[in-house]
Amino acid sequence: MTVTAALARSTVAARSVGTPAALVARISAGERIFLPGSGAEVPELTAALFSGHAPPLDITASFVPGINAVPIEALPEGARYTSCFAQPSPPGAQANGRFRHLPVSYGGFASHLSRQSFDVAIVHVSPPDAAGLCSFGIAVEFMPIVLKNCRRVFAVINPRMPRIPGAETFDIARANLIAETDEPLCEYDVGAPSAQASRIAEHVAAFVEDGTTLQVGLGKTPDALMRIVSDRRRLRLHSGMLSDAARLLAECGSLDAQWPHMSCVHVGTAAHYAWLSGRDDFQIRGCDQTHSPAVLAGLPRLVAVNSALGVDLFGQANLEMLGGRMLSGVGGAADFAQAASLAPDGVSIIALPSTAGRGGASRIIAKLDGICSLPRHAVDVVVTEHGAADLRGATVMERAERIIAIADPAHRTSLQDAWNEIAARF
């Protein structure tokens, strides 16, 4: 054993407090703490913090809807939770200040965090190597930003966190306290492809050529898209999140071997995490890099593919609110959509089913009555299972006509009537 390795081991032993839940006792009431989300969440720590036994804290986190649950109702009295993602929560949670939703993109959240200070930051990392360096593994996200301005760092070491050469690292000597766990990492399994998702993906695939830089979200349609474009070559991945389908492209020889395929997180199955371990062709970096306007502006042939809850006839997209309730946030979609739309060779695509729910309500609507997550000038193409509405170079009237054409046939007449009424005032 080298001297450095011995020091790393002694650091872990000297600063260990046992399990992640034991860290809560070392945090004082009113302190500001930052929790990593997505695949870096520590569920045992979440359960301990959102309980009647925890002190009231000012928690900021990057928890992602559908991956990380936020039990707002279990927050101790006097505590509050802040995030750039809204989560399904009890009515009034935002109004009474227990849940603070910041309506910003990932890039905006990174900028916000750079101006904040925290009393405690939690890092979820791999065991240290011989030099005392731990890997952030599958999730880097906002940690490099947060760590620049926090008083104490509590490290959770997990042997299930893969060591990925292209991921950011953390020097274990910087940890004030250390907890150890062998808990499975948070997973996301997209499940079997659906016929509808495959039809949508087929229309999107027409915009993906050899040499495209591709950004996708999570879900059945992105997964189906990756499968369809596996016959393309020299594809470059630059995304906020990547999942199991990235492995498919790598194994099919679809990826550009000379390109550093980058994301701020991988969220997938345990098998995907194991596959990533030791690979040097994927980089996991902080959001200040992955979502940087300067970096995005330099990506060649950027095709950004994002989903939405609804799109109106102006081409505006709602990614956050449904039925009057906040369900999510804009995430990185705004950063990538704007960059792709402005690029001379880029395309910003919104892909969504034409209807929702058993009642078949149209997700193409005449005019948004809630939040506009993406303005019309950041949306180039709208895709449903009925086709692709290419809005580039189209007038306001032409955009509406093209979007109506890809709505569910049962809703096209009512949409046209609504549009005629709107357009009569122009």
Short mmCIF file of C-alpha atoms in Angstrom, two decimals:
data_model
loop_
_atom_site.label_atom_id
_atom_site.label_comp_id
_atom_site.label_asym_id
_atom_site.label_seq_id
_atom_site.Cartn_x
_atom_site.Cartn_y
_atom_site.Cartn_z
CA MET A 1 0.00 0.00 0.00
CA THR A 2 1.34 3.44 -0.99
CA VAL A 3 1.60 6.30 1.48
CA THR A 4 -1.21 8.15 -0.34
CA ALA A 5 -3.49 5.13 -0.25
CA ALA A 6 -2.80 4.68 3.45
CA LEU A 7 -3.67 8.34 4.09
CA ALA A 8 -6.93 7.98 2.14
CA ARG A 9 -7.88 4.92 4.15
CA SER A 10 -7.04 6.60 7.44
CA THR A 11 -9.08 9.67 6.43
CA VAL A 12 -12.14 7.50 5.81
CA ALA A 13 -11.69 5.70 9.12
CA ALA A 14 -11.11 8.88 11.16
CA ARG A 15 -14.06 10.81 9.75
CA SER A 16 -16.58 8.02 9.43
CA VAL A 17 -19.94 8.39 11.19
CA GLY A 18 -21.46 5.11 9.97
CA THR A 19 -24.54 5.16 7.77
CA PRO A 20 -25.87 8.14 5.76
CA ALA A 21 -28.73 8.65 8.23
CA ALA A 22 -26.15 9.39 10.94
CA LEU A 23 -25.11 12.52 9.06
CA VAL A 24 -28.40 14.21 9.94
CA ALA A 25 -27.40 14.50 13.60
CA ARG A 26 -24.38 16.56 12.51
CA ILE A 27 -26.52 19.24 10.83
CA SER A 28 -27.97 22.08 12.88
CA ALA A 29 -31.44 23.59 12.58
CA GLY A 30 -31.67 26.33 9.98
CA GLU A 31 -28.54 25.34 8.07
CA ARG A 32 -28.53 25.44 4.28
CA ILE A 33 -27.71 22.09 2.68
CA PHE A 34 -27.45 20.86 -0.90
CA LEU A 35 -28.53 17.37 -1.94
CA PRO A 36 -27.60 15.81 -5.29
CA GLY A 37 -30.43 14.27 -7.28
CA SER A 38 -31.01 11.88 -10.20
CA GLY A 39 -28.69 8.86 -9.86
CA ALA A 40 -26.74 10.50 -7.04
CA GLU A 41 -29.60 10.66 -4.56
CA VAL A 42 -28.94 8.85 -1.27
CA PRO A 43 -32.41 7.44 -0.44
CA GLU A 44 -31.51 6.61 3.16
CA LEU A 45 -30.43 10.21 3.71
CA THR A 46 -33.57 11.55 2.02
CA ALA A 47 -35.74 9.45 4.32
CA ALA A 48 -33.87 10.74 7.37
CA LEU A 49 -34.07 14.40 6.34
CA PHE A 50 -37.76 14.25 5.46
CA SER A 51 -38.88 12.93 8.81
CA GLY A 52 -40.05 14.15 12.18
CA HIS A 53 -36.65 13.34 13.67
CA ALA A 54 -34.70 15.78 11.47
CA PRO A 55 -34.03 19.42 12.37
CA PRO A 56 -35.77 22.06 10.23
CA LEU A 57 -33.36 22.74 7.41
CA ASP A 58 -33.15 24.89 4.30
CA ILE A 59 -32.73 22.18 1.65
CA THR A 60 -31.80 22.80 -1.97
CA ALA A 61 -31.70 19.77 -4.26
CA SER A 62 -31.57 18.69 -7.87
CA PHE A 63 -34.17 15.93 -7.50
CA VAL A 64 -35.80 14.97 -10.81
CA PRO A 65 -39.53 14.13 -11.14
CA GLY A 66 -40.06 10.47 -11.95
CA ILE A 67 -36.67 9.53 -10.51
CA ASN A 68 -36.44 11.13 -7.07
CA ALA A 69 -39.52 11.40 -4.89
CA VAL A 70 -39.85 14.48 -2.67
CA PRO A 71 -42.10 13.82 0.34
CA ILE A 72 -42.87 17.48 1.02
CA GLU A 73 -45.61 16.53 3.46
CA ALA A 74 -42.98 14.85 5.68
CA LEU A 75 -40.75 17.90 5.98
CA PRO A 76 -40.21 18.94 9.61
CA GLU A 77 -42.06 22.07 10.68
CA GLY A 78 -40.02 25.13 9.73
CA ALA A 79 -38.06 23.36 6.97
CA ARG A 80 -38.23 24.29 3.31
CA TYR A 81 -37.21 22.66 0.03
CA THR A 82 -35.93 24.49 -3.08
CA SER A 83 -35.49 23.07 -6.58
CA CYS A 84 -35.58 24.00 -10.26
CA PHE A 85 -38.06 21.14 -10.73
CA ALA A 86 -41.59 21.21 -9.42
CA GLN A 87 -42.81 17.93 -8.02
CA PRO A 88 -46.32 16.61 -7.41
CA SER A 89 -46.98 17.92 -3.91
CA PRO A 90 -49.84 18.78 -1.56
CA PRO A 91 -51.89 21.81 -2.63
CA GLY A 92 -50.52 24.99 -1.11
CA ALA A 93 -46.99 23.67 -0.61
CA GLN A 94 -45.56 26.46 -2.75
CA ALA A 95 -47.94 29.10 -1.46
CA ASN A 96 -46.93 28.49 2.16
CA GLY A 97 -43.22 28.50 1.33
CA ARG A 98 -42.41 24.90 2.23
CA PHE A 99 -41.69 24.14 -1.42
CA ARG A 100 -39.77 26.79 -3.36
CA HIS A 101 -39.81 26.15 -7.10
CA LEU A 102 -37.32 28.23 -9.07
CA PRO A 103 -38.62 28.55 -12.66
CA VAL A 104 -35.20 28.32 -14.33
CA SER A 105 -33.48 25.96 -16.72
CA TYR A 106 -30.53 23.77 -15.76
CA GLY A 107 -28.23 26.48 -17.06
CA GLY A 108 -30.13 29.06 -15.02
CA PHE A 109 -29.99 26.86 -11.92
CA ALA A 110 -26.23 26.51 -12.37
CA SER A 111 -25.94 30.29 -12.52
CA HIS A 112 -28.14 30.66 -9.43
CA LEU A 113 -26.10 28.15 -7.44
CA SER A 114 -22.87 29.94 -8.31
CA ARG A 115 -24.18 32.89 -6.29
CA GLN A 116 -25.26 30.83 -3.27
CA SER A 117 -23.43 29.55 -0.22
CA PHE A 118 -24.22 26.39 1.72
CA ASP A 119 -23.40 25.17 5.19
CA VAL A 120 -23.29 21.53 4.06
CA ALA A 121 -23.01 19.84 0.67
CA ILE A 122 -23.61 16.12 0.30
CA VAL A 123 -21.55 14.21 -2.26
CA HIS A 124 -22.29 10.62 -3.33
CA VAL A 125 -19.10 9.06 -4.67
CA SER A 126 -17.17 5.90 -5.34
CA PRO A 127 -14.57 4.61 -2.89
CA PRO A 128 -11.29 6.56 -3.16
CA ASP A 129 -8.49 5.32 -5.36
CA ALA A 130 -4.84 5.10 -4.32
CA ALA A 131 -4.51 8.87 -4.71
CA GLY A 132 -7.52 9.51 -2.49
CA LEU A 133 -9.74 10.57 -5.39
CA CYS A 134 -13.37 9.45 -5.53
CA SER A 135 -15.39 9.43 -8.74
CA PHE A 136 -18.73 11.20 -8.97
CA GLY A 137 -19.56 8.37 -11.33
CA ILE A 138 -22.93 8.57 -13.05
CA ALA A 139 -23.96 11.99 -11.68
CA VAL A 140 -21.95 15.19 -11.51
CA GLU A 141 -24.69 17.74 -12.18
CA PHE A 142 -24.21 20.84 -10.01
CA MET A 143 -21.66 19.53 -7.51
CA PRO A 144 -18.55 21.34 -8.87
CA ILE A 145 -20.44 24.64 -8.58
CA VAL A 146 -21.80 23.96 -5.09
CA LEU A 147 -18.45 22.77 -3.75
CA LYS A 148 -16.84 26.10 -4.56
CA ASN A 149 -18.80 27.82 -1.82
CA CYS A 150 -19.78 25.51 1.02
CA ARG A 151 -18.44 25.39 4.57
CA ARG A 152 -18.55 21.61 5.07
CA VAL A 153 -18.73 18.58 2.82
CA PHE A 154 -20.27 15.29 3.90
CA ALA A 155 -19.29 12.39 1.65
CA VAL A 156 -21.30 9.22 1.15
CA ILE A 157 -19.07 6.46 -0.20
CA ASN A 158 -20.83 3.74 -2.15
CA PRO A 159 -19.05 0.83 -3.87
CA ARG A 160 -21.95 0.68 -6.34
CA MET A 161 -21.07 4.10 -7.71
CA PRO A 162 -19.00 3.24 -10.79
CA ARG A 163 -15.60 4.77 -11.29
CA ILE A 164 -15.79 6.42 -14.71
CA PRO A 165 -12.54 7.93 -16.05
CA GLY A 166 -14.40 10.78 -17.75
CA ALA A 167 -16.33 11.82 -14.64
CA GLU A 168 -15.35 14.61 -12.24
CA THR A 169 -13.53 13.54 -9.09
CA PHE A 170 -13.63 14.46 -5.41
CA ASP A 171 -10.64 14.39 -3.06
CA ILE A 172 -11.72 12.45 0.02
CA ALA A 173 -9.39 14.60 2.12
CA ARG A 174 -11.85 17.46 1.65
CA ALA A 175 -14.69 15.57 3.37
CA ASN A 176 -15.44 16.76 6.89
CA LEU A 177 -17.54 13.67 7.61
CA ILE A 178 -17.89 10.38 5.77
CA ALA A 179 -20.72 7.87 5.68
CA GLU A 180 -20.65 4.53 3.91
CA THR A 181 -23.43 2.62 2.21
CA ASP A 182 -23.92 -0.28 -0.16
CA GLU A 183 -27.30 0.91 -1.33
CA PRO A 184 -28.40 0.46 -4.99
CA LEU A 185 -28.24 3.62 -7.06
CA CYS A 186 -31.49 5.20 -8.24
CA GLU A 187 -32.54 3.58 -11.50
CA TYR A 188 -34.69 4.50 -14.47
CA ASP A 189 -35.99 1.73 -16.69
CA VAL A 190 -37.86 2.98 -19.75
CA GLY A 191 -39.50 -0.41 -20.26
CA ALA A 192 -40.64 -1.96 -23.51
CA PRO A 193 -41.06 0.36 -26.52
CA SER A 194 -44.62 1.34 -27.41
CA ALA A 195 -46.04 1.51 -30.93
CA GLN A 196 -46.94 5.18 -30.47
CA ALA A 197 -43.45 6.12 -29.25
CA SER A 198 -41.91 4.27 -32.18
CA ARG A 199 -44.10 6.16 -34.69
CA ILE A 200 -43.13 9.49 -33.14
CA ALA A 201 -39.45 8.49 -33.13
CA GLU A 202 -39.59 7.52 -36.82
CA HIS A 203 -40.64 11.07 -37.71
CA VAL A 204 -37.92 12.55 -35.49
CA ALA A 205 -35.28 10.25 -37.00
CA ALA A 206 -35.70 11.95 -40.37
CA PHE A 207 -33.84 14.93 -38.90
CA VAL A 208 -30.90 12.86 -37.60
CA GLU A 209 -28.14 12.44 -40.17
CA ASP A 210 -24.66 10.98 -39.98
CA GLY A 211 -22.48 13.32 -37.89
CA THR A 212 -25.38 14.78 -35.91
CA THR A 213 -24.81 15.96 -32.34
CA LEU A 214 -27.83 14.59 -30.49
CA GLN A 215 -29.50 15.76 -27.29
CA VAL A 216 -32.42 13.74 -25.94
CA GLY A 217 -34.37 13.48 -22.72
CA LEU A 218 -35.60 10.36 -20.96
CA GLY A 219 -38.59 8.25 -21.91
CA LYS A 220 -39.98 5.84 -24.45
CA THR A 221 -39.71 8.16 -27.45
CA PRO A 222 -36.01 9.04 -26.91
CA ASP A 223 -35.29 5.35 -26.32
CA ALA A 224 -37.10 4.40 -29.54
CA LEU A 225 -35.26 7.16 -31.42
CA MET A 226 -31.87 5.82 -30.34
CA ARG A 227 -32.83 2.39 -31.60
CA ILE A 228 -33.96 3.73 -34.97
CA VAL A 229 -30.83 5.85 -35.58
CA SER A 230 -28.45 3.04 -34.62
CA ASP A 231 -27.72 2.68 -38.35
CA ARG A 232 -26.31 6.22 -38.47
CA ARG A 233 -22.59 6.81 -38.11
CA ARG A 234 -20.38 9.38 -36.36
CA LEU A 235 -23.18 10.43 -34.04
CA ARG A 236 -22.13 12.67 -31.16
CA LEU A 237 -23.97 12.68 -27.86
CA HIS A 238 -24.16 15.87 -25.83
CA SER A 239 -27.08 15.85 -23.44
CA GLY A 240 -28.19 16.62 -19.92
CA MET A 241 -29.14 13.01 -19.25
CA LEU A 242 -28.22 9.80 -21.01
CA SER A 243 -29.59 6.33 -20.38
CA ASP A 244 -29.31 2.71 -21.51
CA ALA A 245 -29.88 3.57 -25.17
CA ALA A 246 -26.44 5.23 -25.26
CA ARG A 247 -25.01 1.75 -24.80
CA LEU A 248 -26.94 0.51 -27.83
CA LEU A 249 -25.44 3.24 -30.03
CA ALA A 250 -21.95 2.49 -28.73
CA GLU A 251 -22.27 -1.24 -29.37
CA CYS A 252 -23.73 -0.69 -32.86
CA GLY A 253 -20.74 1.43 -33.86
CA SER A 254 -22.95 4.49 -34.31
CA LEU A 255 -20.90 6.87 -32.17
CA ASP A 256 -18.03 9.05 -33.29
CA ALA A 257 -14.97 7.44 -31.68
CA GLN A 258 -13.11 10.78 -31.71
CA TRP A 259 -15.82 12.72 -29.86
CA PRO A 260 -16.13 13.08 -26.07
CA HIS A 261 -19.77 12.04 -25.56
CA MET A 262 -20.91 14.22 -22.70
CA SER A 263 -23.74 14.58 -20.20
CA CYS A 264 -24.10 15.78 -16.63
CA VAL A 265 -25.69 12.49 -15.55
CA HIS A 266 -26.53 8.95 -16.64
CA VAL A 267 -29.83 7.62 -15.33
CA GLY A 268 -30.60 4.05 -16.30
CA THR A 269 -30.55 0.49 -15.08
CA ALA A 270 -27.97 -1.15 -12.83
CA ALA A 271 -26.69 -3.03 -15.87
CA HIS A 272 -26.04 0.29 -17.62
CA TYR A 273 -24.13 1.62 -14.62
CA ALA A 274 -21.99 -1.51 -14.54
CA TRP A 275 -21.30 -1.14 -18.27
CA LEU A 276 -20.13 2.46 -17.78
CA SER A 277 -17.57 1.50 -15.13
CA GLY A 278 -14.05 2.06 -16.46
CA ARG A 279 -15.18 3.37 -19.86
CA ASP A 280 -13.31 6.41 -21.14
CA ASP A 281 -15.59 7.30 -24.08
CA PHE A 282 -18.27 8.99 -21.95
CA GLN A 283 -17.66 12.16 -19.97
CA ILE A 284 -19.84 13.19 -17.03
CA ARG A 285 -19.33 16.86 -16.27
CA GLY A 286 -20.90 19.68 -14.32
CA CYS A 287 -23.88 21.57 -15.71
CA ASP A 288 -21.72 24.66 -15.97
CA GLN A 289 -20.04 22.80 -18.85
CA THR A 290 -22.77 20.61 -20.32
CA HIS A 291 -25.34 23.42 -20.43
CA SER A 292 -23.00 26.34 -21.03
CA PRO A 293 -24.25 28.63 -23.84
CA ALA A 294 -20.71 28.94 -25.17
CA VAL A 295 -20.25 25.16 -25.26
CA LEU A 296 -23.66 24.53 -26.84
CA ALA A 297 -23.02 27.19 -29.49
CA GLY A 298 -19.97 25.26 -30.65
CA LEU A 299 -21.68 21.90 -31.16
CA PRO A 300 -21.92 20.89 -34.83
CA ARG A 301 -25.31 19.85 -36.25
CA LEU A 302 -27.06 20.00 -32.90
CA VAL A 303 -30.45 18.26 -32.93
CA ALA A 304 -32.26 18.81 -29.63
CA VAL A 305 -35.19 16.48 -28.98
CA ASN A 306 -37.42 17.27 -26.00
CA SER A 307 -40.91 16.34 -24.87
CA ALA A 308 -43.81 18.53 -23.75
CA LEU A 309 -47.16 18.26 -22.01
CA GLY A 310 -48.77 20.48 -24.62
CA VAL A 311 -48.06 22.61 -27.69
CA ASP A 312 -50.27 25.39 -29.01
CA LEU A 313 -50.88 26.60 -32.56
CA PHE A 314 -48.28 29.33 -32.20
CA GLY A 315 -45.64 26.64 -31.54
CA GLN A 316 -45.27 27.44 -27.84
CA ALA A 317 -44.61 24.47 -25.57
CA ASN A 318 -45.65 23.74 -21.99
CA LEU A 319 -43.31 21.28 -20.26
CA GLU A 320 -44.36 21.91 -16.67
CA MET A 321 -48.05 22.25 -15.82
CA LEU A 322 -51.03 19.96 -16.32
CA GLY A 323 -54.56 20.52 -15.10
CA GLY A 324 -53.50 23.53 -13.07
CA ARG A 325 -50.85 21.58 -11.14
CA MET A 326 -47.10 21.98 -11.43
CA LEU A 327 -45.54 18.63 -12.31
CA SER A 328 -42.02 19.37 -13.47
CA GLY A 329 -39.61 22.06 -14.60
CA VAL A 330 -38.08 23.14 -17.86
CA GLY A 331 -34.84 21.29 -17.02
CA GLY A 332 -32.20 21.51 -19.71
CA ALA A 333 -34.71 21.67 -22.55
CA ALA A 334 -34.64 25.47 -22.71
CA ASP A 335 -30.84 25.56 -22.87
CA PHE A 336 -30.59 23.01 -25.67
CA ALA A 337 -33.66 24.16 -27.60
CA GLN A 338 -32.44 27.74 -27.79
CA ALA A 339 -28.95 26.67 -28.84
CA ALA A 340 -30.18 24.25 -31.50
CA SER A 341 -32.68 26.74 -32.90
CA LEU A 342 -30.07 29.48 -33.24
CA ALA A 343 -27.46 27.23 -34.84
CA PRO A 344 -27.40 27.48 -38.66
CA ASP A 345 -27.28 23.69 -38.93
CA GLY A 346 -29.26 22.88 -35.76
CA VAL A 347 -32.86 21.81 -35.15
CA SER A 348 -34.97 22.17 -32.01
CA ILE A 349 -37.63 19.46 -31.93
CA ILE A 350 -40.58 18.96 -29.57
CA ALA A 351 -41.93 15.41 -29.72
CA LEU A 352 -45.17 14.43 -28.02
CA PRO A 353 -48.23 12.18 -28.43
CA SER A 354 -51.16 13.95 -30.05
CA THR A 355 -53.53 13.00 -27.23
CA ALA A 356 -53.34 12.27 -23.51
CA GLY A 357 -55.24 10.07 -21.10
CA ARG A 358 -58.07 7.64 -21.67
CA GLY A 359 -60.35 10.47 -22.73
CA GLY A 360 -58.10 11.28 -25.66
CA ALA A 361 -57.73 14.99 -24.81
CA SER A 362 -55.69 16.81 -27.41
CA ARG A 363 -52.18 17.79 -26.44
CA ILE A 364 -52.21 20.17 -29.38
CA ILE A 365 -54.28 23.12 -28.16
CA ALA A 366 -55.31 26.40 -29.70
CA LYS A 367 -53.48 28.59 -27.20
CA LEU A 368 -51.59 27.86 -24.00
CA ASP A 369 -53.61 28.79 -20.95
CA GLY A 370 -50.77 28.20 -18.51
CA ILE A 371 -47.02 28.19 -18.59
CA CYS A 372 -44.97 28.74 -21.73
CA SER A 373 -41.80 26.74 -21.05
CA LEU A 374 -40.40 27.14 -24.55
CA PRO A 375 -41.28 30.21 -26.63
CA ARG A 376 -42.20 29.74 -30.26
CA HIS A 377 -38.87 31.08 -31.47
CA ALA A 378 -37.09 28.17 -29.74
CA VAL A 379 -39.18 25.45 -31.41
CA ASP A 380 -38.33 24.52 -35.01
CA VAL A 381 -40.26 21.27 -35.43
CA VAL A 382 -43.22 19.71 -33.63
CA VAL A 383 -43.65 15.96 -33.99
CA THR A 384 -46.53 13.65 -33.08
CA GLU A 385 -47.35 10.13 -34.22
CA HIS A 386 -49.20 11.77 -37.15
CA GLY A 387 -46.15 13.48 -38.62
CA ALA A 388 -43.71 16.38 -38.33
CA ALA A 389 -44.65 20.04 -38.55
CA ASP A 390 -41.55 21.86 -39.76
CA LEU A 391 -41.99 25.45 -38.61
CA ARG A 392 -38.73 26.85 -39.89
CA GLY A 393 -39.32 29.82 -42.16
CA ALA A 394 -43.08 29.56 -41.70
CA THR A 395 -45.36 32.51 -40.98
CA VAL A 396 -47.68 32.57 -37.98
CA MET A 397 -50.54 31.39 -40.20
CA GLU A 398 -48.46 28.64 -41.80
CA ARG A 399 -47.25 27.40 -38.43
CA ALA A 400 -50.79 26.93 -37.19
CA GLU A 401 -51.79 25.12 -40.36
CA ARG A 402 -48.87 22.71 -40.10
CA ILE A 403 -49.42 22.01 -36.40
CA ILE A 404 -53.14 21.32 -36.92
CA ALA A 405 -52.16 18.80 -39.60
CA ILE A 406 -50.32 16.63 -37.04
CA ALA A 407 -52.99 16.84 -34.34
CA ASP A 408 -55.22 13.86 -33.70
CA PRO A 409 -57.76 13.74 -36.59
CA ALA A 410 -60.67 13.87 -34.13
CA HIS A 411 -59.52 17.31 -32.92
CA ARG A 412 -58.46 18.99 -36.15
CA THR A 413 -61.80 20.61 -36.97
CA SER A 414 -62.20 22.17 -33.52
CA LEU A 415 -58.59 23.37 -33.61
CA GLN A 416 -59.14 24.95 -37.01
CA ASP A 417 -62.28 26.69 -35.78
CA ALA A 418 -60.45 28.00 -32.71
CA TRP A 419 -57.58 29.21 -34.85
CA ASN A 420 -59.93 31.00 -37.27
CA GLU A 421 -61.32 32.93 -34.32
CA ILE A 422 -57.83 33.80 -33.04
CA ALA A 423 -56.51 34.76 -36.47
CA ALA A 424 -59.50 37.00 -37.24
CA ARG A 425 -58.08 39.50 -34.75
CA PHE A 426 -54.65 39.66 -36.39
#
